[in-house]
Amino acid sequence: MLDIAIALTAEKFKDKFDKGGQPYILHCLHVMNAVCPNHDDHELMCIAVMHDLVEDTDVTLKDLYDLGFSERVVAGVECMTHLKGEDYMDVYIRRVALNSDARLVKIADLNHNSHLMRQPSLRAKDFRRIEKYHRAYAYLKD
C-alpha cells in the first residue's frame, strides 16, 4: 500500500509547490522519511506521506478506504486533516495529540515547516506562522 500512497500523493500534488518554490511532494516525502527513518512501519509511512492529501486535494477519506487503506491509515490521515474553520490549537492540535501516529507525523511536519531556510524571504506573517507552529510543537511534545 505504501507504493499506492506515494503515487497517489505525487499525482495529486503534481505541479504544486511549497512556499519555497519546491515541488510539494518533496515536503510529503521528507515528513515520511523523518517520521520513519528505518522504513519499518509502512502504515505510519502512508499516513505521513498522505498527511496533507485530504486537506489540500479532492481526495476523501472514503477514497482512501476504497483504495484499500487500513483503518489505522485512514484514521491517521483523518486526524491530520485540519478542517476549514476549525480552531488550530484548541480543536485541531488537541485532536492530533490523541492519535499516536498523527502526533508523530505532525511533529515531523511542524519541524519541516519551521525551517526558515526553505523560505525565499521572510515577512511578519511568516514569523507569526512559525510562532503558531512552535506552540503546537511544544504542546505535542509534552
PDB file of C-alpha atoms in Angstrom:
ATOM      1  CA  MET A   1       0.000   0.000   0.000  1.00  0.00           C
ATOM      2  CA  LEU A   2       2.959   2.347   0.511  1.00  0.00           C
ATOM      3  CA  ASP A   3       3.575   2.475  -3.233  1.00  0.00           C
ATOM      4  CA  ILE A   4      -0.070   3.479  -3.777  1.00  0.00           C
ATOM      5  CA  ALA A   5       0.162   6.164  -1.077  1.00  0.00           C
ATOM      6  CA  ILE A   6       3.293   7.680  -2.634  1.00  0.00           C
ATOM      7  CA  ALA A   7       1.934   7.508  -6.197  1.00  0.00           C
ATOM      8  CA  LEU A   8      -1.436   8.998  -5.207  1.00  0.00           C
ATOM      9  CA  THR A   9       0.208  11.828  -3.288  1.00  0.00           C
ATOM     10  CA  ALA A  10       2.626  12.539  -6.141  1.00  0.00           C
ATOM     11  CA  GLU A  11      -0.250  12.632  -8.644  1.00  0.00           C
ATOM     12  CA  LYS A  12      -2.479  14.876  -6.532  1.00  0.00           C
ATOM     13  CA  PHE A  13       0.333  17.336  -5.773  1.00  0.00           C
ATOM     14  CA  LYS A  14       1.625  17.354  -9.348  1.00  0.00           C
ATOM     15  CA  ASP A  15       2.536  20.922 -10.402  1.00  0.00           C
ATOM     16  CA  LYS A  16       2.043  22.215  -6.821  1.00  0.00           C
ATOM     17  CA  PHE A  17       4.855  23.931  -4.965  1.00  0.00           C
ATOM     18  CA  ASP A  18       5.609  24.817  -1.358  1.00  0.00           C
ATOM     19  CA  LYS A  19       6.247  28.358  -0.080  1.00  0.00           C
ATOM     20  CA  GLY A  20       9.916  27.971  -1.001  1.00  0.00           C
ATOM     21  CA  GLY A  21       9.118  27.084  -4.600  1.00  0.00           C
ATOM     22  CA  GLN A  22       9.985  23.382  -4.291  1.00  0.00           C
ATOM     23  CA  PRO A  23       7.691  20.608  -5.581  1.00  0.00           C
ATOM     24  CA  TYR A  24       5.210  19.936  -2.777  1.00  0.00           C
ATOM     25  CA  ILE A  25       5.742  16.177  -2.968  1.00  0.00           C
ATOM     26  CA  LEU A  26       9.234  16.720  -1.527  1.00  0.00           C
ATOM     27  CA  HIS A  27       7.684  18.003   1.707  1.00  0.00           C
ATOM     28  CA  CYS A  28       5.455  14.918   1.918  1.00  0.00           C
ATOM     29  CA  LEU A  29       8.416  12.602   1.304  1.00  0.00           C
ATOM     30  CA  HIS A  30      10.549  14.485   3.825  1.00  0.00           C
ATOM     31  CA  VAL A  31       7.892  14.071   6.526  1.00  0.00           C
ATOM     32  CA  MET A  32       7.529  10.375   5.649  1.00  0.00           C
ATOM     33  CA  ASN A  33      11.265   9.743   5.953  1.00  0.00           C
ATOM     34  CA  ALA A  34      11.590  11.838   9.114  1.00  0.00           C
ATOM     35  CA  VAL A  35       8.804  10.002  10.928  1.00  0.00           C
ATOM     36  CA  CYS A  36      10.044   6.552   9.963  1.00  0.00           C
ATOM     37  CA  PRO A  37      13.766   6.690   9.071  1.00  0.00           C
ATOM     38  CA  ASN A  38      14.167   2.896   9.255  1.00  0.00           C
ATOM     39  CA  HIS A  39      11.226   2.371   6.870  1.00  0.00           C
ATOM     40  CA  ASP A  40       9.947  -0.349   9.194  1.00  0.00           C
ATOM     41  CA  ASP A  41       6.329   0.813   9.618  1.00  0.00           C
ATOM     42  CA  HIS A  42       4.677   1.131   6.234  1.00  0.00           C
ATOM     43  CA  GLU A  43       1.298   2.159   7.637  1.00  0.00           C
ATOM     44  CA  LEU A  44       2.886   5.056   9.531  1.00  0.00           C
ATOM     45  CA  MET A  45       4.760   5.985   6.350  1.00  0.00           C
ATOM     46  CA  CYS A  46       1.436   6.009   4.445  1.00  0.00           C
ATOM     47  CA  ILE A  47      -0.071   8.380   6.997  1.00  0.00           C
ATOM     48  CA  ALA A  48       2.979  10.627   6.794  1.00  0.00           C
ATOM     49  CA  VAL A  49       3.196  10.840   3.015  1.00  0.00           C
ATOM     50  CA  MET A  50      -0.560  11.435   2.721  1.00  0.00           C
ATOM     51  CA  HIS A  51      -0.819  13.826   5.695  1.00  0.00           C
ATOM     52  CA  ASP A  52      -1.958  16.802   3.569  1.00  0.00           C
ATOM     53  CA  LEU A  53      -3.870  14.851   0.937  1.00  0.00           C
ATOM     54  CA  VAL A  54      -7.465  15.150   2.197  1.00  0.00           C
ATOM     55  CA  GLU A  55      -6.925  18.702   3.459  1.00  0.00           C
ATOM     56  CA  ASP A  56      -5.410  20.073   0.235  1.00  0.00           C
ATOM     57  CA  THR A  57      -6.784  17.973  -2.647  1.00  0.00           C
ATOM     58  CA  ASP A  58     -10.046  16.390  -3.799  1.00  0.00           C
ATOM     59  CA  VAL A  59      -9.190  13.033  -2.206  1.00  0.00           C
ATOM     60  CA  THR A  60     -11.652  11.956   0.504  1.00  0.00           C
ATOM     61  CA  LEU A  61     -11.376   9.544   3.403  1.00  0.00           C
ATOM     62  CA  LYS A  62     -13.845   7.297   1.547  1.00  0.00           C
ATOM     63  CA  ASP A  63     -11.441   7.275  -1.423  1.00  0.00           C
ATOM     64  CA  LEU A  64      -8.687   6.021   0.871  1.00  0.00           C
ATOM     65  CA  TYR A  65     -10.933   3.250   2.211  1.00  0.00           C
ATOM     66  CA  ASP A  66     -11.950   2.345  -1.346  1.00  0.00           C
ATOM     67  CA  LEU A  67      -8.284   2.058  -2.329  1.00  0.00           C
ATOM     68  CA  GLY A  68      -7.813  -0.471   0.461  1.00  0.00           C
ATOM     69  CA  PHE A  69      -6.019   1.554   3.120  1.00  0.00           C
ATOM     70  CA  SER A  70      -6.396   0.214   6.650  1.00  0.00           C
ATOM     71  CA  GLU A  71      -8.466   1.753   9.419  1.00  0.00           C
ATOM     72  CA  ARG A  72      -5.209   2.840  11.094  1.00  0.00           C
ATOM     73  CA  VAL A  73      -4.030   4.721   7.999  1.00  0.00           C
ATOM     74  CA  VAL A  74      -7.364   6.410   7.308  1.00  0.00           C
ATOM     75  CA  ALA A  75      -7.783   7.368  10.963  1.00  0.00           C
ATOM     76  CA  GLY A  76      -4.287   8.869  10.995  1.00  0.00           C
ATOM     77  CA  VAL A  77      -4.934  10.894   7.843  1.00  0.00           C
ATOM     78  CA  GLU A  78      -8.298  11.995   9.237  1.00  0.00           C
ATOM     79  CA  CYS A  79      -6.632  13.255  12.421  1.00  0.00           C
ATOM     80  CA  MET A  80      -4.072  15.132  10.328  1.00  0.00           C
ATOM     81  CA  THR A  81      -6.757  16.901   8.292  1.00  0.00           C
ATOM     82  CA  HIS A  82      -7.250  20.476   9.515  1.00  0.00           C
ATOM     83  CA  LEU A  83     -10.845  21.288   8.625  1.00  0.00           C
ATOM     84  CA  LYS A  84     -11.861  24.689   7.285  1.00  0.00           C
ATOM     85  CA  GLY A  85     -12.965  26.963  10.119  1.00  0.00           C
ATOM     86  CA  GLU A  86     -11.585  24.631  12.783  1.00  0.00           C
ATOM     87  CA  ASP A  87      -9.594  26.299  15.564  1.00  0.00           C
ATOM     88  CA  TYR A  88      -5.958  25.332  15.089  1.00  0.00           C
ATOM     89  CA  MET A  89      -4.817  24.819  18.689  1.00  0.00           C
ATOM     90  CA  ASP A  90      -7.975  24.142  20.663  1.00  0.00           C
ATOM     91  CA  VAL A  91      -9.513  21.640  18.253  1.00  0.00           C
ATOM     92  CA  TYR A  92      -7.073  20.500  15.567  1.00  0.00           C
ATOM     93  CA  ILE A  93      -3.856  20.122  17.572  1.00  0.00           C
ATOM     94  CA  ARG A  94      -5.727  18.605  20.533  1.00  0.00           C
ATOM     95  CA  ARG A  95      -7.230  16.007  18.165  1.00  0.00           C
ATOM     96  CA  VAL A  96      -3.828  15.252  16.651  1.00  0.00           C
ATOM     97  CA  ALA A  97      -2.416  14.739  20.161  1.00  0.00           C
ATOM     98  CA  LEU A  98      -4.924  11.939  20.838  1.00  0.00           C
ATOM     99  CA  ASN A  99      -3.696   9.743  17.960  1.00  0.00           C
ATOM    100  CA  SER A 100      -0.131   8.473  18.457  1.00  0.00           C
ATOM    101  CA  ASP A 101       0.503   8.150  14.707  1.00  0.00           C
ATOM    102  CA  ALA A 102      -0.863  11.621  13.915  1.00  0.00           C
ATOM    103  CA  ARG A 103       1.176  13.076  16.782  1.00  0.00           C
ATOM    104  CA  LEU A 104       4.435  11.683  15.339  1.00  0.00           C
ATOM    105  CA  VAL A 105       3.570  12.838  11.831  1.00  0.00           C
ATOM    106  CA  LYS A 106       2.520  16.323  12.957  1.00  0.00           C
ATOM    107  CA  ILE A 107       5.747  16.790  14.930  1.00  0.00           C
ATOM    108  CA  ALA A 108       7.760  15.888  11.807  1.00  0.00           C
ATOM    109  CA  ASP A 109       5.514  18.140   9.690  1.00  0.00           C
ATOM    110  CA  LEU A 110       5.896  21.098  12.062  1.00  0.00           C
ATOM    111  CA  ASN A 111       9.632  20.574  12.224  1.00  0.00           C
ATOM    112  CA  HIS A 112       9.972  20.650   8.440  1.00  0.00           C
ATOM    113  CA  ASN A 113       7.566  23.572   8.043  1.00  0.00           C
ATOM    114  CA  SER A 114       9.558  25.564  10.601  1.00  0.00           C
ATOM    115  CA  HIS A 115      12.802  25.518   8.620  1.00  0.00           C
ATOM    116  CA  LEU A 116      13.204  29.195   7.819  1.00  0.00           C
ATOM    117  CA  MET A 117      15.774  28.490   5.128  1.00  0.00           C
ATOM    118  CA  ARG A 118      13.026  26.909   2.993  1.00  0.00           C
ATOM    119  CA  GLN A 119      11.514  30.380   2.556  1.00  0.00           C
ATOM    120  CA  PRO A 120      12.787  32.712  -0.183  1.00  0.00           C
ATOM    121  CA  SER A 121      12.080  35.704   2.082  1.00  0.00           C
ATOM    122  CA  LEU A 122      10.538  36.267   5.475  1.00  0.00           C
ATOM    123  CA  ARG A 123       7.710  38.601   6.352  1.00  0.00           C
ATOM    124  CA  ALA A 124       5.829  39.280   9.571  1.00  0.00           C
ATOM    125  CA  LYS A 125       3.170  36.686   8.657  1.00  0.00           C
ATOM    126  CA  ASP A 126       5.885  34.042   8.286  1.00  0.00           C
ATOM    127  CA  PHE A 127       7.121  34.722  11.801  1.00  0.00           C
ATOM    128  CA  ARG A 128       3.540  34.545  13.136  1.00  0.00           C
ATOM    129  CA  ARG A 129       3.073  31.185  11.412  1.00  0.00           C
ATOM    130  CA  ILE A 130       6.362  29.890  12.858  1.00  0.00           C
ATOM    131  CA  GLU A 131       5.280  31.048  16.316  1.00  0.00           C
ATOM    132  CA  LYS A 132       1.987  29.157  15.908  1.00  0.00           C
ATOM    133  CA  TYR A 133       3.901  26.055  14.792  1.00  0.00           C
ATOM    134  CA  HIS A 134       6.200  26.349  17.804  1.00  0.00           C
ATOM    135  CA  ARG A 135       3.244  26.434  20.210  1.00  0.00           C
ATOM    136  CA  ALA A 136       1.764  23.355  18.533  1.00  0.00           C
ATOM    137  CA  TYR A 137       5.138  21.568  18.581  1.00  0.00           C
ATOM    138  CA  ALA A 138       5.615  22.273  22.294  1.00  0.00           C
ATOM    139  CA  TYR A 139       2.093  21.039  23.067  1.00  0.00           C
ATOM    140  CA  LEU A 140       2.572  17.800  21.098  1.00  0.00           C
ATOM    141  CA  LYS A 141       5.988  17.087  22.601  1.00  0.00           C
ATOM    142  CA  ASP A 142       4.654  17.290  26.185  1.00  0.00           C
TER     143      ASP A 142
END
